[in-house]
Structure formats: structure tokens, C-alpha cells
Coordinates of C-alpha atoms in Angstrom, one line a residue:
M1 CA 12.4 103.9 30.7
N2 CA 9.7 104.5 33.3
H3 CA 10.2 107.8 35.1
N4 CA 7.7 107.2 37.9
G5 CA 9.2 107.9 41.4
Y6 CA 12.0 109.9 39.9
R7 CA 12.7 113.6 39.3
H8 CA 15.2 115.9 37.6
L9 CA 18.2 117.3 39.5
N10 CA 17.8 120.8 40.7
T11 CA 20.3 123.5 40.2
L12 CA 21.9 123.2 43.7
E13 CA 22.3 119.5 43.2
I14 CA 24.0 119.9 39.8
E15 CA 26.4 122.4 41.3
A16 CA 27.2 120.1 44.3
L17 CA 27.8 117.2 41.9
S18 CA 30.0 119.3 39.7
D19 CA 32.0 120.5 42.7
Q20 CA 32.5 116.8 43.7
G21 CA 34.1 116.0 40.4
C22 CA 31.1 114.7 38.6
F23 CA 30.5 115.3 34.9
C24 CA 27.6 115.0 32.5
Q25 CA 27.1 116.7 29.1
D26 CA 23.3 116.8 29.6
W27 CA 22.1 116.9 33.2
T28 CA 18.5 116.8 32.1
K29 CA 19.0 113.1 31.3
I30 CA 19.8 112.3 35.0
Y31 CA 16.9 111.3 37.2
V32 CA 17.1 110.8 41.0
S33 CA 14.7 109.3 43.5
S34 CA 11.7 111.4 44.6
N35 CA 12.0 109.6 48.0
G36 CA 15.4 110.9 49.0
F37 CA 18.6 111.8 47.1
N38 CA 21.8 113.0 48.8
P39 CA 24.2 114.5 46.3
S40 CA 27.0 114.4 48.9
R41 CA 27.2 110.6 48.3
V42 CA 28.1 110.9 44.7
H43 CA 31.7 111.7 43.9
R44 CA 33.8 111.7 40.7
V45 CA 31.2 110.1 38.6
I46 CA 30.8 110.5 34.8
F47 CA 27.2 110.1 33.5
Q48 CA 26.4 109.4 29.9
G49 CA 22.9 108.9 28.4
E50 CA 19.8 108.5 30.5
C51 CA 20.6 107.4 34.1
F52 CA 18.5 106.9 37.2
I53 CA 19.7 107.0 40.8
G54 CA 17.6 105.6 43.6
H55 CA 17.4 106.6 47.3
N56 CA 21.0 106.8 48.5
E57 CA 20.9 107.8 52.2
G58 CA 21.1 104.3 53.6
S59 CA 23.9 101.8 54.2
L60 CA 24.8 98.2 53.3
D61 CA 25.9 95.4 55.7
V62 CA 29.2 93.8 54.5
D63 CA 30.8 90.7 55.8
G64 CA 28.2 90.4 58.5
D65 CA 29.5 93.0 60.9
I66 CA 30.6 96.1 58.8
S67 CA 28.2 98.8 57.6
L68 CA 29.2 100.9 54.6
P69 CA 27.3 103.9 53.3
S70 CA 25.4 103.7 50.0
M71 CA 27.2 105.9 47.5
I72 CA 28.5 106.2 43.9
A73 CA 32.1 107.2 43.5
D74 CA 34.9 106.9 40.9
A75 CA 32.7 105.4 38.2
T76 CA 31.4 106.0 34.7
L77 CA 27.7 105.1 34.3
I78 CA 26.3 104.9 30.8
E79 CA 22.5 104.4 30.4
C80 CA 22.1 102.8 33.8
K81 CA 19.5 102.5 36.5
V82 CA 20.8 102.3 40.1
G83 CA 18.4 101.0 42.7
D84 CA 17.9 102.2 46.3
N85 CA 20.8 102.1 48.7
C86 CA 23.4 100.8 46.3
R87 CA 27.2 101.2 46.6
I88 CA 29.1 101.6 43.4
K89 CA 32.7 102.5 43.7
N90 CA 36.1 102.2 41.9
I91 CA 34.9 101.2 38.4
G92 CA 38.0 101.1 36.2
Q93 CA 36.3 101.7 32.8
Y94 CA 32.5 101.9 32.9
I95 CA 29.1 100.3 33.6
Y96 CA 27.0 100.2 30.5
N97 CA 23.3 99.5 30.1
Y98 CA 22.5 97.9 33.4
S99 CA 19.5 98.0 35.8
I100 CA 20.9 97.4 39.2
G101 CA 18.7 96.3 42.1
A102 CA 18.4 97.7 45.5
N103 CA 21.0 97.1 48.2
T104 CA 23.6 96.0 45.7
R105 CA 27.3 96.6 46.0
I106 CA 29.6 96.8 42.9
E107 CA 33.1 97.8 43.8
D108 CA 36.6 97.4 42.3
V109 CA 35.3 96.2 38.9
S110 CA 37.1 97.0 35.7
L111 CA 34.2 96.9 33.2
L112 CA 30.6 95.8 33.3
R113 CA 28.8 95.9 29.9
F114 CA 25.5 94.6 28.5
E115 CA 24.9 94.5 24.8
K116 CA 21.2 94.8 23.8
N117 CA 19.3 91.5 23.5
A118 CA 22.3 89.5 24.8
T119 CA 21.1 86.1 26.0
C120 CA 23.7 85.8 28.8
G121 CA 24.7 82.2 27.9
E122 CA 21.2 80.9 27.2
G123 CA 21.2 79.4 23.8
A124 CA 24.8 78.3 23.8
K125 CA 25.3 74.6 23.1
A126 CA 27.4 72.2 25.1
S127 CA 28.8 69.2 23.3
V128 CA 28.2 66.7 26.0
L129 CA 29.3 63.0 25.8
V130 CA 30.4 63.2 22.2
E131 CA 33.1 65.9 22.1
T132 CA 32.8 66.4 18.4
G133 CA 29.0 67.0 18.6
G134 CA 25.9 65.0 18.1
R135 CA 24.4 65.2 21.6
D136 CA 24.6 68.9 22.0
I137 CA 22.4 70.4 24.7
I138 CA 21.0 74.0 24.6
L139 CA 21.9 75.8 27.8
H140 CA 19.2 77.7 29.6
K141 CA 18.2 78.8 33.0
G142 CA 15.4 76.2 33.4
L143 CA 17.4 73.2 32.4
T144 CA 16.9 70.1 34.6
A145 CA 18.8 66.8 34.8
Q146 CA 15.8 64.9 33.4
I147 CA 15.3 67.3 30.4
A148 CA 19.0 67.2 29.6
Y149 CA 19.0 63.4 29.8
L150 CA 16.1 63.1 27.4
G151 CA 17.7 65.7 25.1
A152 CA 21.0 63.9 25.1
F153 CA 19.9 60.2 24.8
L154 CA 16.8 60.5 22.6
R155 CA 18.6 61.9 19.5
R156 CA 17.1 59.2 17.4
D157 CA 13.6 60.7 17.9
K158 CA 13.9 63.7 15.6
V159 CA 10.3 64.8 16.3
F160 CA 10.9 65.0 20.0
Q161 CA 14.2 66.9 19.5
S162 CA 12.5 69.4 17.3
Y163 CA 9.7 69.9 19.8
L164 CA 12.0 70.2 22.8
N165 CA 14.4 72.7 21.1
R166 CA 11.4 74.8 20.0
Q167 CA 10.1 75.1 23.5
I168 CA 13.5 75.9 24.9
E169 CA 14.0 78.6 22.3
K170 CA 10.7 80.1 23.3
E171 CA 11.9 80.3 26.9
I172 CA 15.1 81.9 25.8
D173 CA 13.4 84.5 23.6
A174 CA 11.1 85.4 26.4
S175 CA 14.0 86.2 28.7
K176 CA 15.8 88.5 26.3
S177 CA 16.0 92.2 27.2
T178 CA 17.5 95.3 25.9
Q179 CA 19.0 96.2 29.3
G180 CA 21.2 94.1 31.5
F181 CA 19.9 93.0 35.0
I182 CA 21.6 92.8 38.3
G183 CA 19.2 91.8 41.1
E184 CA 18.8 93.0 44.7
S185 CA 21.4 92.4 47.4
V186 CA 24.1 91.4 45.0
E187 CA 27.7 91.8 45.9
L188 CA 30.1 92.1 42.9
I189 CA 33.6 93.0 43.9
H190 CA 37.3 92.8 42.9
S191 CA 36.6 91.6 39.4
G192 CA 37.8 92.3 35.8
V193 CA 36.1 92.5 32.5
L194 CA 32.5 91.4 32.7
R195 CA 30.2 91.3 29.6
N196 CA 26.6 90.2 29.2
L197 CA 26.0 89.0 32.7
K198 CA 22.5 88.5 34.2
I199 CA 22.8 88.3 37.9
Y200 CA 19.8 87.4 40.1
D201 CA 19.1 88.3 43.7
G202 CA 21.6 87.6 46.5
A203 CA 24.6 86.5 44.4
Y204 CA 28.1 87.1 45.7
I205 CA 30.8 87.4 43.0
A206 CA 34.5 88.2 43.9
G207 CA 37.7 87.8 42.0
V208 CA 36.3 86.9 38.5
R209 CA 39.0 88.0 36.0
N210 CA 37.0 87.5 32.8
A211 CA 33.3 86.6 32.3
S212 CA 31.1 86.9 29.3
D213 CA 27.6 85.6 28.4
V214 CA 26.8 84.2 31.9
T215 CA 23.5 83.8 33.8
L216 CA 23.7 83.5 37.6
A217 CA 20.3 82.3 38.6
S218 CA 20.7 83.1 42.3
S219 CA 18.1 83.8 44.9
K220 CA 18.1 85.3 48.4
D221 CA 17.2 82.0 50.0
S222 CA 19.8 80.1 48.0
P223 CA 22.5 82.5 46.8
I224 CA 25.3 81.7 44.3
M225 CA 28.8 82.3 45.7
I226 CA 31.7 82.8 43.4
Y227 CA 34.9 83.5 45.2
S228 CA 37.4 83.5 42.3
A229 CA 37.5 82.4 38.7
E230 CA 39.9 83.1 35.8
C231 CA 37.4 82.7 33.0
I232 CA 33.6 82.0 32.8
E233 CA 32.1 82.0 29.3
E234 CA 28.7 80.9 28.0
T235 CA 27.7 79.3 31.2
I236 CA 24.5 79.1 33.3
I237 CA 24.9 78.7 37.1
A238 CA 21.9 77.7 39.2
E239 CA 20.8 78.5 42.8
G240 CA 23.1 77.6 45.7
A241 CA 26.1 76.8 43.6
V242 CA 29.6 77.7 44.9
V243 CA 32.5 78.4 42.7
K244 CA 35.9 78.8 44.4
G245 CA 38.6 78.9 41.8
A246 CA 37.3 77.4 38.5
N247 CA 37.3 78.0 34.8
L248 CA 33.9 77.4 33.1
I249 CA 33.2 77.3 29.4
R250 CA 29.8 76.4 27.7
S251 CA 28.5 74.6 30.7
F252 CA 25.5 74.3 33.0
I253 CA 26.2 74.3 36.8
G254 CA 23.2 73.0 38.8
E255 CA 21.7 73.7 42.2
A256 CA 24.1 73.4 45.2
V257 CA 27.0 72.3 43.1
R258 CA 30.5 73.1 44.4
L259 CA 33.4 73.7 42.0
A260 CA 36.7 74.6 43.6
Y261 CA 40.5 74.7 43.5
G262 CA 41.2 75.2 39.9
V263 CA 38.8 72.7 38.3
T264 CA 38.3 73.3 34.6
V265 CA 34.9 72.6 33.1
H266 CA 33.9 72.9 29.5
D267 CA 31.0 71.6 27.3
S268 CA 29.6 69.8 30.4
L269 CA 26.4 69.6 32.4
I270 CA 26.8 69.3 36.2
F271 CA 23.7 68.7 38.2
S272 CA 22.6 69.0 41.8
N273 CA 24.9 68.4 44.8
S274 CA 27.9 67.4 42.8
V275 CA 31.4 68.4 44.1
L276 CA 34.3 68.8 41.6
E277 CA 37.7 70.0 42.7
N278 CA 41.1 70.4 41.1
G279 CA 40.7 68.2 37.9
E280 CA 39.2 68.6 34.5
V281 CA 35.7 67.9 33.2
C282 CA 35.2 67.8 29.4
A283 CA 32.1 67.0 27.4
S284 CA 30.6 65.1 30.3
F285 CA 27.1 64.7 31.7
I286 CA 27.4 64.8 35.5
A287 CA 24.2 63.7 37.1
P288 CA 23.5 64.5 40.8
H289 CA 25.8 63.7 43.7
T290 CA 29.0 63.0 41.7
V291 CA 32.2 63.7 43.4
S292 CA 35.8 64.2 42.2
M293 CA 38.4 66.0 44.3
H294 CA 41.8 65.4 42.9
K295 CA 44.1 67.3 40.5
S296 CA 45.0 64.3 38.4
T297 CA 41.4 63.2 37.7
L298 CA 39.8 63.7 34.3
L299 CA 36.1 63.2 33.4
I300 CA 35.7 63.2 29.6
G301 CA 33.0 62.1 27.3
G302 CA 31.1 60.2 30.0
F303 CA 27.8 60.0 31.8
F304 CA 28.4 59.9 35.6
S305 CA 25.7 59.6 38.3
F306 CA 26.2 59.4 42.1
A307 CA 29.8 58.6 41.1
N308 CA 33.0 58.9 43.2
L309 CA 36.3 59.2 41.3
G310 CA 39.6 58.6 43.0
S311 CA 42.8 60.4 42.3
G312 CA 44.2 59.7 38.8
S313 CA 40.9 58.3 37.5
N314 CA 40.5 59.1 33.8
Q315 CA 39.1 57.9 30.6
S316 CA 39.9 58.2 26.8
N317 CA 37.3 59.2 24.3
H318 CA 39.7 59.0 21.3
L319 CA 40.7 55.9 19.4
Y320 CA 43.0 58.0 17.1
K321 CA 41.0 57.1 14.0
L322 CA 38.0 59.5 13.6
G323 CA 38.6 61.9 16.4
P324 CA 37.3 62.2 20.0
T325 CA 34.0 60.6 19.1
Q326 CA 33.6 57.9 21.8
Q327 CA 31.5 58.0 24.9
G328 CA 30.9 56.0 28.1
I329 CA 28.2 55.4 30.7
L330 CA 28.8 54.7 34.3
E331 CA 25.4 54.0 35.8
R332 CA 24.3 55.2 39.3
G333 CA 26.7 54.9 42.2
C334 CA 29.9 53.7 40.5
K335 CA 33.2 54.2 42.3
L336 CA 36.6 54.5 40.5
S337 CA 39.7 53.7 42.5
S338 CA 42.9 55.7 42.3
D339 CA 44.6 55.4 38.9
S340 CA 41.7 53.6 37.3
Y341 CA 41.3 54.0 33.6
I342 CA 38.6 53.1 31.0
L343 CA 38.9 53.3 27.3
W344 CA 35.5 54.4 26.0
P345 CA 33.1 53.2 24.8
A346 CA 32.0 51.3 27.9
H347 CA 28.8 50.8 29.9
V348 CA 29.2 49.9 33.5
G349 CA 26.3 48.6 35.7
A350 CA 25.0 50.5 38.7
Y351 CA 26.9 50.6 42.0
S352 CA 30.0 49.0 40.6
F353 CA 33.5 49.4 41.9
I354 CA 36.2 49.9 39.2
K355 CA 39.8 49.2 39.8
G356 CA 42.7 49.0 37.3
R357 CA 42.9 49.8 33.6
H358 CA 40.2 48.6 31.2
Y359 CA 40.8 48.6 27.4
N360 CA 38.2 46.1 26.2
H361 CA 35.1 48.2 26.2
P362 CA 33.2 46.4 28.9
D363 CA 29.4 46.4 28.9
S364 CA 28.3 45.2 32.4
C365 CA 24.9 47.0 32.5
D366 CA 23.1 43.7 33.4
F367 CA 25.4 43.1 36.4
P368 CA 24.9 45.8 39.1
F369 CA 26.7 45.9 42.5
S370 CA 29.8 44.4 40.9
Y371 CA 33.6 44.7 41.1
L372 CA 35.4 45.4 37.9
I373 CA 39.1 44.6 38.4
E374 CA 42.0 44.2 36.0
E375 CA 44.1 41.1 35.9
C376 CA 46.9 40.9 33.3
G377 CA 45.1 43.3 31.0
Q378 CA 41.8 41.5 31.3
T379 CA 38.6 42.9 32.9
I380 CA 37.4 40.5 35.6
L381 CA 33.8 41.0 36.7
L382 CA 32.6 39.8 40.2
P383 CA 28.8 40.4 40.3
G384 CA 27.1 41.3 43.6
R385 CA 30.3 41.9 45.6
A386 CA 29.8 45.6 46.2
F387 CA 26.4 45.3 47.8
G388 CA 27.7 43.8 51.1
T389 CA 30.4 46.5 51.6
S390 CA 30.3 49.1 54.3
G391 CA 31.3 51.7 51.7
F392 CA 28.1 51.0 49.8
Y393 CA 26.1 51.3 53.0
R394 CA 27.7 54.7 53.8
D395 CA 27.0 56.0 50.3
I396 CA 23.3 55.1 50.6
Q397 CA 23.1 56.9 53.9
K398 CA 25.0 60.0 53.0
W399 CA 23.5 61.0 49.7
P400 CA 20.1 62.3 51.0
N401 CA 21.9 64.1 53.8
R402 CA 24.1 65.9 51.3
D403 CA 21.2 67.4 49.4
G404 CA 22.0 71.1 49.9
R405 CA 19.3 72.5 47.7
K406 CA 17.0 75.2 49.2
G407 CA 15.3 76.6 46.1
L408 CA 13.1 75.1 43.5
R409 CA 14.8 71.7 43.5
R410 CA 14.4 71.4 39.7
D411 CA 16.2 68.0 39.5
I412 CA 14.2 65.0 40.6
I413 CA 16.4 62.8 42.7
D414 CA 15.5 59.4 44.0
Y415 CA 17.4 57.9 46.9
G416 CA 17.4 54.4 48.5
E417 CA 19.3 51.2 48.7
L418 CA 17.2 49.1 46.4
D419 CA 15.4 50.5 43.4
P420 CA 13.4 48.9 40.6
C421 CA 15.9 49.9 37.9
S422 CA 19.0 48.2 39.4
I423 CA 16.9 45.2 40.6
E424 CA 15.6 44.8 37.1
A425 CA 19.1 44.7 35.8
L426 CA 20.1 42.3 38.6
V427 CA 17.3 39.9 37.5
R428 CA 18.7 39.9 34.0
G429 CA 22.2 39.2 35.2
Y430 CA 20.9 36.5 37.6
L431 CA 19.1 34.7 34.8
L432 CA 22.1 35.0 32.5
L433 CA 24.3 33.3 35.0
Q434 CA 21.7 30.6 35.7
T435 CA 21.3 29.9 32.0
H436 CA 25.1 29.8 31.7
I437 CA 25.3 27.1 34.3
D438 CA 22.4 25.1 32.7
K439 CA 24.1 25.2 29.3
T440 CA 27.4 23.9 30.7
Q441 CA 25.5 21.1 32.5
G442 CA 27.1 21.7 35.8
C443 CA 30.7 21.8 34.4
C444 CA 30.8 25.6 35.0
K445 CA 33.0 27.5 32.6
D446 CA 34.0 31.2 32.6
Y447 CA 31.2 33.5 31.6
E448 CA 32.4 35.8 28.8
G449 CA 30.6 39.0 28.3
Q450 CA 31.3 42.1 26.1
G451 CA 34.7 43.1 27.3
F452 CA 34.8 41.2 30.6
V453 CA 35.0 37.7 32.1
I454 CA 33.3 36.2 35.1
P455 CA 35.6 33.4 36.4
S456 CA 33.9 30.1 36.7
K457 CA 34.8 29.8 40.4
S458 CA 33.0 33.1 41.1
I459 CA 29.7 32.4 39.4
P460 CA 28.1 30.3 42.2
K461 CA 28.9 33.1 44.7
S462 CA 27.5 35.8 42.4
I463 CA 24.3 33.8 41.9
E464 CA 24.0 33.4 45.7
L465 CA 24.5 37.2 46.3
Y466 CA 22.0 38.2 43.6
K467 CA 19.5 35.8 45.0
K468 CA 19.8 37.2 48.5
I469 CA 19.5 40.7 47.2
L470 CA 16.2 39.7 45.5
H471 CA 15.0 38.2 48.8
L472 CA 15.8 41.6 50.4
Y473 CA 13.8 43.4 47.7
V474 CA 10.8 41.2 48.0
G475 CA 10.9 41.6 51.8
R476 CA 11.0 45.4 51.5
I477 CA 8.0 45.3 49.2
M478 CA 6.1 43.4 51.8
T479 CA 7.0 45.7 54.6
K480 CA 5.8 48.7 52.7
S481 CA 2.3 47.1 52.7
L482 CA 2.2 46.9 49.0
Y483 CA -0.1 44.4 47.3
L484 CA 1.4 41.0 47.0
N485 CA -1.0 38.5 45.5
L486 CA 0.3 34.9 45.8
S487 CA -2.8 33.4 44.3
S488 CA -2.7 35.4 41.0
S489 CA -2.2 33.8 37.6
K490 CA 1.0 32.2 36.5
S491 CA 4.1 34.4 36.2
N492 CA 5.7 34.9 32.8
C493 CA 8.7 36.6 34.4
Q494 CA 8.0 39.7 32.3
F495 CA 9.2 42.9 33.9
H496 CA 8.3 46.5 33.2
E497 CA 11.3 48.3 31.8
W498 CA 12.5 50.9 34.3
I499 CA 15.1 53.6 33.4
D500 CA 17.2 55.8 35.6
V501 CA 16.8 59.3 34.1
A502 CA 19.7 61.2 35.6
G503 CA 18.7 60.4 39.2
A504 CA 15.0 59.7 38.9
F505 CA 13.3 56.4 38.1
F506 CA 10.6 56.1 35.5
L507 CA 8.8 53.3 33.7
K508 CA 10.1 53.7 30.2
E509 CA 6.8 53.2 28.4
Q510 CA 5.0 55.7 30.6
L511 CA 7.6 58.3 30.1
L512 CA 7.7 57.9 26.3
N513 CA 3.9 58.1 26.2
L514 CA 4.1 61.3 28.1
L515 CA 6.6 62.7 25.6
A516 CA 4.3 61.7 22.8
T517 CA 1.4 63.5 24.4
A518 CA 3.6 66.6 25.0
I519 CA 4.4 66.7 21.3
D520 CA 0.8 66.2 20.2
A521 CA -0.6 68.8 22.6
D522 CA 2.4 71.1 22.1
F523 CA 3.1 71.5 25.9
D524 CA 5.1 74.6 26.7
Y525 CA 8.4 74.1 28.5
C526 CA 7.0 74.7 32.0
K527 CA 4.1 72.3 31.5
L528 CA 6.4 69.6 30.2
I529 CA 8.5 70.0 33.4
K530 CA 5.4 69.8 35.6
E531 CA 4.0 66.8 33.8
I532 CA 7.3 64.9 34.1
A533 CA 7.4 65.7 37.9
Y534 CA 3.7 64.5 38.2
L535 CA 4.4 61.3 36.4
H536 CA 7.4 60.6 38.7
H537 CA 5.2 61.3 41.7
K538 CA 2.5 58.9 40.5
S539 CA 5.1 56.1 40.0
S540 CA 7.3 56.8 43.0
D541 CA 5.8 53.9 45.0
M542 CA 5.7 51.4 42.2
Q543 CA 7.9 48.3 42.4
L544 CA 8.7 45.4 40.2
P545 CA 5.9 42.8 40.1
A546 CA 6.4 40.6 43.2
V547 CA 4.9 37.5 41.7
D548 CA 7.5 37.6 38.9
L549 CA 10.3 38.0 41.4
L550 CA 9.1 35.1 43.4
A551 CA 9.1 33.0 40.2
V552 CA 12.7 34.0 39.6
L553 CA 13.7 33.2 43.2
Y554 CA 11.8 29.9 43.7
G555 CA 11.1 28.7 40.2
F556 CA 7.6 27.7 41.4
K557 CA 4.6 27.0 39.2
D558 CA 1.0 28.0 40.0
N559 CA 2.5 30.2 42.7
R560 CA 2.8 27.4 45.3
I561 CA 5.0 29.2 47.9
S562 CA 4.2 30.0 51.5
L563 CA 4.3 33.5 52.9
T564 CA 6.3 32.2 55.9
K565 CA 9.1 30.9 53.6
I566 CA 9.3 34.3 51.8
I567 CA 9.5 36.2 55.2
E568 CA 12.2 33.9 56.6
D569 CA 14.3 34.1 53.5
A570 CA 14.1 37.9 53.6
K571 CA 15.1 37.9 57.3
E572 CA 18.0 35.7 56.6
A573 CA 19.2 38.0 53.8
E574 CA 18.9 41.0 56.0
R575 CA 21.1 39.3 58.6
Y576 CA 23.5 38.1 56.0
F577 CA 24.2 41.5 54.5
S578 CA 24.3 43.3 57.8
N579 CA 27.0 40.9 59.0
L580 CA 28.9 41.3 55.7
R581 CA 29.0 45.1 56.1
I582 CA 30.1 44.9 59.7
K583 CA 32.9 42.5 58.8
D584 CA 33.9 44.7 55.9
A585 CA 34.1 47.7 58.1
A586 CA 36.2 45.7 60.7
K587 CA 38.9 45.4 58.0
E588 CA 39.9 48.9 58.8
Y589 CA 40.7 47.8 62.4
G590 CA 43.0 45.0 61.4
N591 CA 46.7 44.9 62.5
A592 CA 48.0 46.0 59.1
I593 CA 45.9 49.2 59.3
K594 CA 47.5 50.1 62.6
V595 CA 51.0 50.2 61.1
G596 CA 52.8 53.5 61.7
Y597 CA 50.5 55.0 64.4
A598 CA 53.2 54.9 67.0
P599 CA 56.4 54.8 64.8
F600 CA 59.0 55.3 67.6
F601 CA 57.5 52.9 70.2
E602 CA 57.0 49.2 70.6
E603 CA 54.5 47.4 68.4
K604 CA 51.9 47.2 71.2
E605 CA 51.8 51.0 71.4
N606 CA 50.4 51.0 67.9
Q607 CA 47.2 49.5 69.3
N608 CA 46.9 52.1 72.0
E609 CA 47.7 55.0 69.7
F610 CA 45.2 53.7 67.1
E611 CA 42.4 53.4 69.7
A612 CA 43.2 56.8 71.0
I613 CA 42.6 58.2 67.5
R614 CA 39.9 55.9 66.1
G615 CA 38.3 54.5 69.1
E616 CA 37.2 50.8 69.5
F617 CA 35.5 49.2 66.6
E618 CA 32.4 48.1 68.5
G619 CA 31.8 51.8 69.4
Q620 CA 31.8 53.0 65.8
Q621 CA 28.6 54.8 64.7
I622 CA 28.4 52.7 61.5
V623 CA 28.3 49.5 63.5
K624 CA 25.5 50.9 65.7
D625 CA 23.6 52.1 62.6
I626 CA 23.8 48.8 60.8
Q627 CA 22.6 46.9 63.9
D628 CA 19.8 49.3 64.5
Q629 CA 18.7 49.2 60.9
L630 CA 18.7 45.4 61.0
S631 CA 16.5 45.4 64.1
R632 CA 14.0 47.7 62.5
R633 CA 13.8 45.7 59.3
L634 CA 13.4 42.4 61.1
A635 CA 10.6 43.9 63.1
N636 CA 9.0 45.1 60.0
L637 CA 9.2 41.7 58.4
E638 CA 7.7 40.1 61.5
D639 CA 4.8 42.6 61.3
A640 CA 4.3 41.8 57.6
S641 CA 4.1 38.1 58.4
N642 CA 1.4 38.7 61.0
H643 CA -1.0 40.5 58.6

């Protein structure tokens, strides 16, 4: 170890330390700061091996308004380096083989031990999606939602998997060290047996009973906060995460994630801004902005993205034949009502609302913005119904406002009401329904898909809703001043294939080409991350080809359609959905909702009590926001028509 800036203890200092209950078999192995060492601040400490003590005449601020002196007391230090102005006190057993950064407090901890070349959770494998294995992801500090998605869902590409694992292993090997690391301004208190922890700057850890092989990738700007935990094993926790009563095993916890109130997580990946409380998460891939807050909720063997799970929501990944081998996918923005259930496998389209119990393995990926409801054991699909709800509007508005990341923002996250990926799926669903009507020659029958039925009476409404959503999308393209060539060659209704890669939209062909280039050029891990981010940046303003969308909407040939017609249809669609959302929000002001607000008075008092608490509907912020948004969008469309 580097001795620069340190010196040996002198005779008087050794005598003072001995008088204060300190012990060391060989004091020549103890080095102290050349810039200032006060032996009166070291009491009842046993030193073993080579140890270093930094400047110790300062103090630490605790809880914002309390200043405690830096010191070492009632501890055993074995082969440790203690930075400047640290406070180490009441160590039940010992601290072994750690370098401790400046201004760090370690107090009331049973044991802190680092074994040489421990990887601190990096290199452990989480069996995501398929609980028995097959989509295992190697955990490491630099993991992103996009890399994890490619690692989990491109298992068929053996060459890519070999390349990716090789680059990750290089990153892990480079981070190995013979001595443990605790960064600057860390607070580690009231905890039990801690083995092989790597703790970066600014972290706060309190009340962790047992932890082993853990990396806390904290930073001073975005500190990790752990308030209590029974057990944390083989887990990586990223900047800004908050853990308040959780058990974590073989998992990755992403930036600004909140885990609280006894949630149990194992073999799972949880990415940025997700909030999980009370329930259980097992073998799941949790993409950004997923929320579950209830004790009776289980997320198992599934992919969830921007999801919201009600109380009692759960799934089964076991058909009781070959073990827990099943998996499911809920695409972006799905909501699960209380007591909802899905028997995996299943694949639910984006922004769908799921209610009831579903056993027939529905695949509704071509029908976004849908309701999936259960009737007499059958899954009924109502395409397009979710788009006009006030709940969908609120979700779209709140997600970007809930991005709590302050650090590197490793996960790429796209926000917005209409995206090319869900619109592309919507076009497929729209054409499937149109074809179904054509085949039945106007005598519309139920549409039967994999594991679901669209009732015949609902099909015309679904087609109308999808068509209006497409009008919205085309109008939004035009108001962004993107190129819309109405005199181009004929449309073949061929769309580029977009994919939602755990929160970020990419053209599939472009992304696969990049991965092939990365393999051929042997990009290191950091370069791969940068190139993926750059590709996303280049394609962030791309949309579906407008001419093809117009062909779907109007069925024209040789592109004979007027700009005025396109603009007017877009305006009408904007008005239509704004009115739908306001009407949907108004349902929470109906008479039935006011029941029980004034239980001991006449019925008319319910109205007065309700308004005293909730206010009048017309004054609600959501109503104002929808109306203001409508005015802006109509003005934008008018501007587009004038160019």
C-alpha cells in the first residue's frame, strides 16, 4: 500500500493509545496522517496487520444539524485504511480489508469483511422471465435496461450472446480489487453482518441485518438510501435508489428505484423510476416506471414496462407439467385491476387495461389501447377503449414528471402519448379488423384471436377508435413540421418495424445492424452503450411513413387526398378524444361516487360535503389541462394548414 502522506507513530502516541485501551502486536505496521493525527480520538481499538489512519481532528455533520467528532473507538481494524475525518465506533466483531473514504461514518455495525478479489455481486446471474433459467442476465454495475433487454430477448443469437457476455466479463474483471472499497461521505450504521460490499460515495445504509456480495453504485449527487433490510445478497443497486424495508437476492436495482415496506425481490431486474412496495417480485424484468404498492401483489416470470398493478394482481408461470418455465409480456403502459390474474404465457398489447382472470394465454400485441375483461371465463378484448380515458391521459402526463434520476441516466426512456411502436401495432390491428369485416361480407361475426374474442357488436367501434387515433398521429406528424409528401409514389402500406426496447424506441433493422457491427468490430462495453445511445438519438424524431398511414386511413390510390381534409380530420379527432377524457373524468363526480360523504345527514348534504373535499368538477386541474392542450393542438394544426 502507498505510504505517501503517512508516517509511523511516535513513542508518545503509542503510549497514549495503549493507555486508552488500544492494542497492536506490531505498532510499526500502523501509519497515521502526516497532516494531523490526534491520538486522543482513538480509544479501545485493536489493530491487526498494516493499517492507515487519516487526519482525525475534524467532525462530521449527522442528520443535518448535529456535529460529531471524527474518531475511532470500540473497534477491531484488520488491514484497513481509514480516510480523513472518519468516525468508526462500536464495531461488534471487526472491519477487515477495507479502504474507507474521507468523511465516512461507520457505527454500530457487527462485522464488515472483504475477501480478496470479491466481485461484490457483479457476475451473479439473475434468472429473469424463465424462473428455471434460459434468459439469465449477468449482473454488473453498468447494466442498462436496453442491454438487459437485448441480453434476455436475443437468446437465439448465440454469436451476440457470446460477444455481450465477453464484454461484460471484461468490465467485471477490471473492477476486481484485493481490498474492499467504501467511498467518501458514506454513512453505515446500525447494521449486522456485511460481507463483500462495495459502497460508492454518499450512500446511507442503516438497519441492514445481513448483506453479502453487494455493490452500491451511489454518488454524492444521487445517493443511495437504505433504511432497513433483512437480507441483501448478490445484488447491484444504482444511483438514487431508495430501499426502505426490502429483501433482495440476485437482482439489479436501477436508478431512482424505490423499494419499500417488506417487498421481496429475487432474480429480477428493476429499472429506472419504478416503485415496488409490500409484494413479491420473482424472475421478472421490470422496465422503467412500473408501480406496484400492495401486499397481495405478485410479479412473476413477466416483462412489465410503465405498468401499474392493483392489489391482488398476480400471474402464474407454472402449468404443473415441466416446472415454472412459462413467461409473459405486458407491453408498455398496461394496468392491472385489483384481483386480476393472468396464466402465462401471454402477450398483452401496449396501454391495455386488464380486469378479471385470464386463463387462455391471450396474445393481443396487435391491439394496443385495449380493455381485456373476463366474462364467464372468456377473455373479451375491446380495442381502442383505453385511449380515451382520463387515466391514460394522467399516465402520459405524470411519467416524465416522475423521472427522479440525477446521475448518468443510463436507461434510455422515451415518453409521449403516441409513439411509432404502438401506432404500428395499431395499424396491424386496424387492418385485421377491416379484413375480418370484408371476409364476413358485412355480416359481422365475433373476431377470435389467440386466447381472446372481440364481440361483433364492438368491432365497428374499435375500427372507429383506431381510425381516429391514426388521424391524431398524422396530425401530430404534420405539426412537428416533418416532411409529408402527398405527391410521392404509390403507397405499398409497408411499415418499418419498430420495437420498444425496455422504454426506448428503435427501428429493429437499424438496431440489429448496429449489433452486427459491434460484434465485427469487437466494441468494448462502453462503446456499445454509447453507440446504442447515438443510434437512438438519430432516430428519435423519426415517425411512421405518413403516406402509408394516409393509404390506410383513406384507401386512396395515386395519393389523391387534400391537405385540408387531413387537417380537418385530425382536428375532429383531437376534439373527440379531449371530450371523451373529460366525460370519463366526470364519472368520478356522479351521484354514486358521492355516497357516504355525509353519512349522518340528508342526501343533499352529500353534495355539499363532496364539493367541500373534492371541489367542483369544472375547476379540476385535469379538465383545464385537457382543454388547454386541445387549444394548443388545434392551433398547431391550423398553422400546419397555412404552410
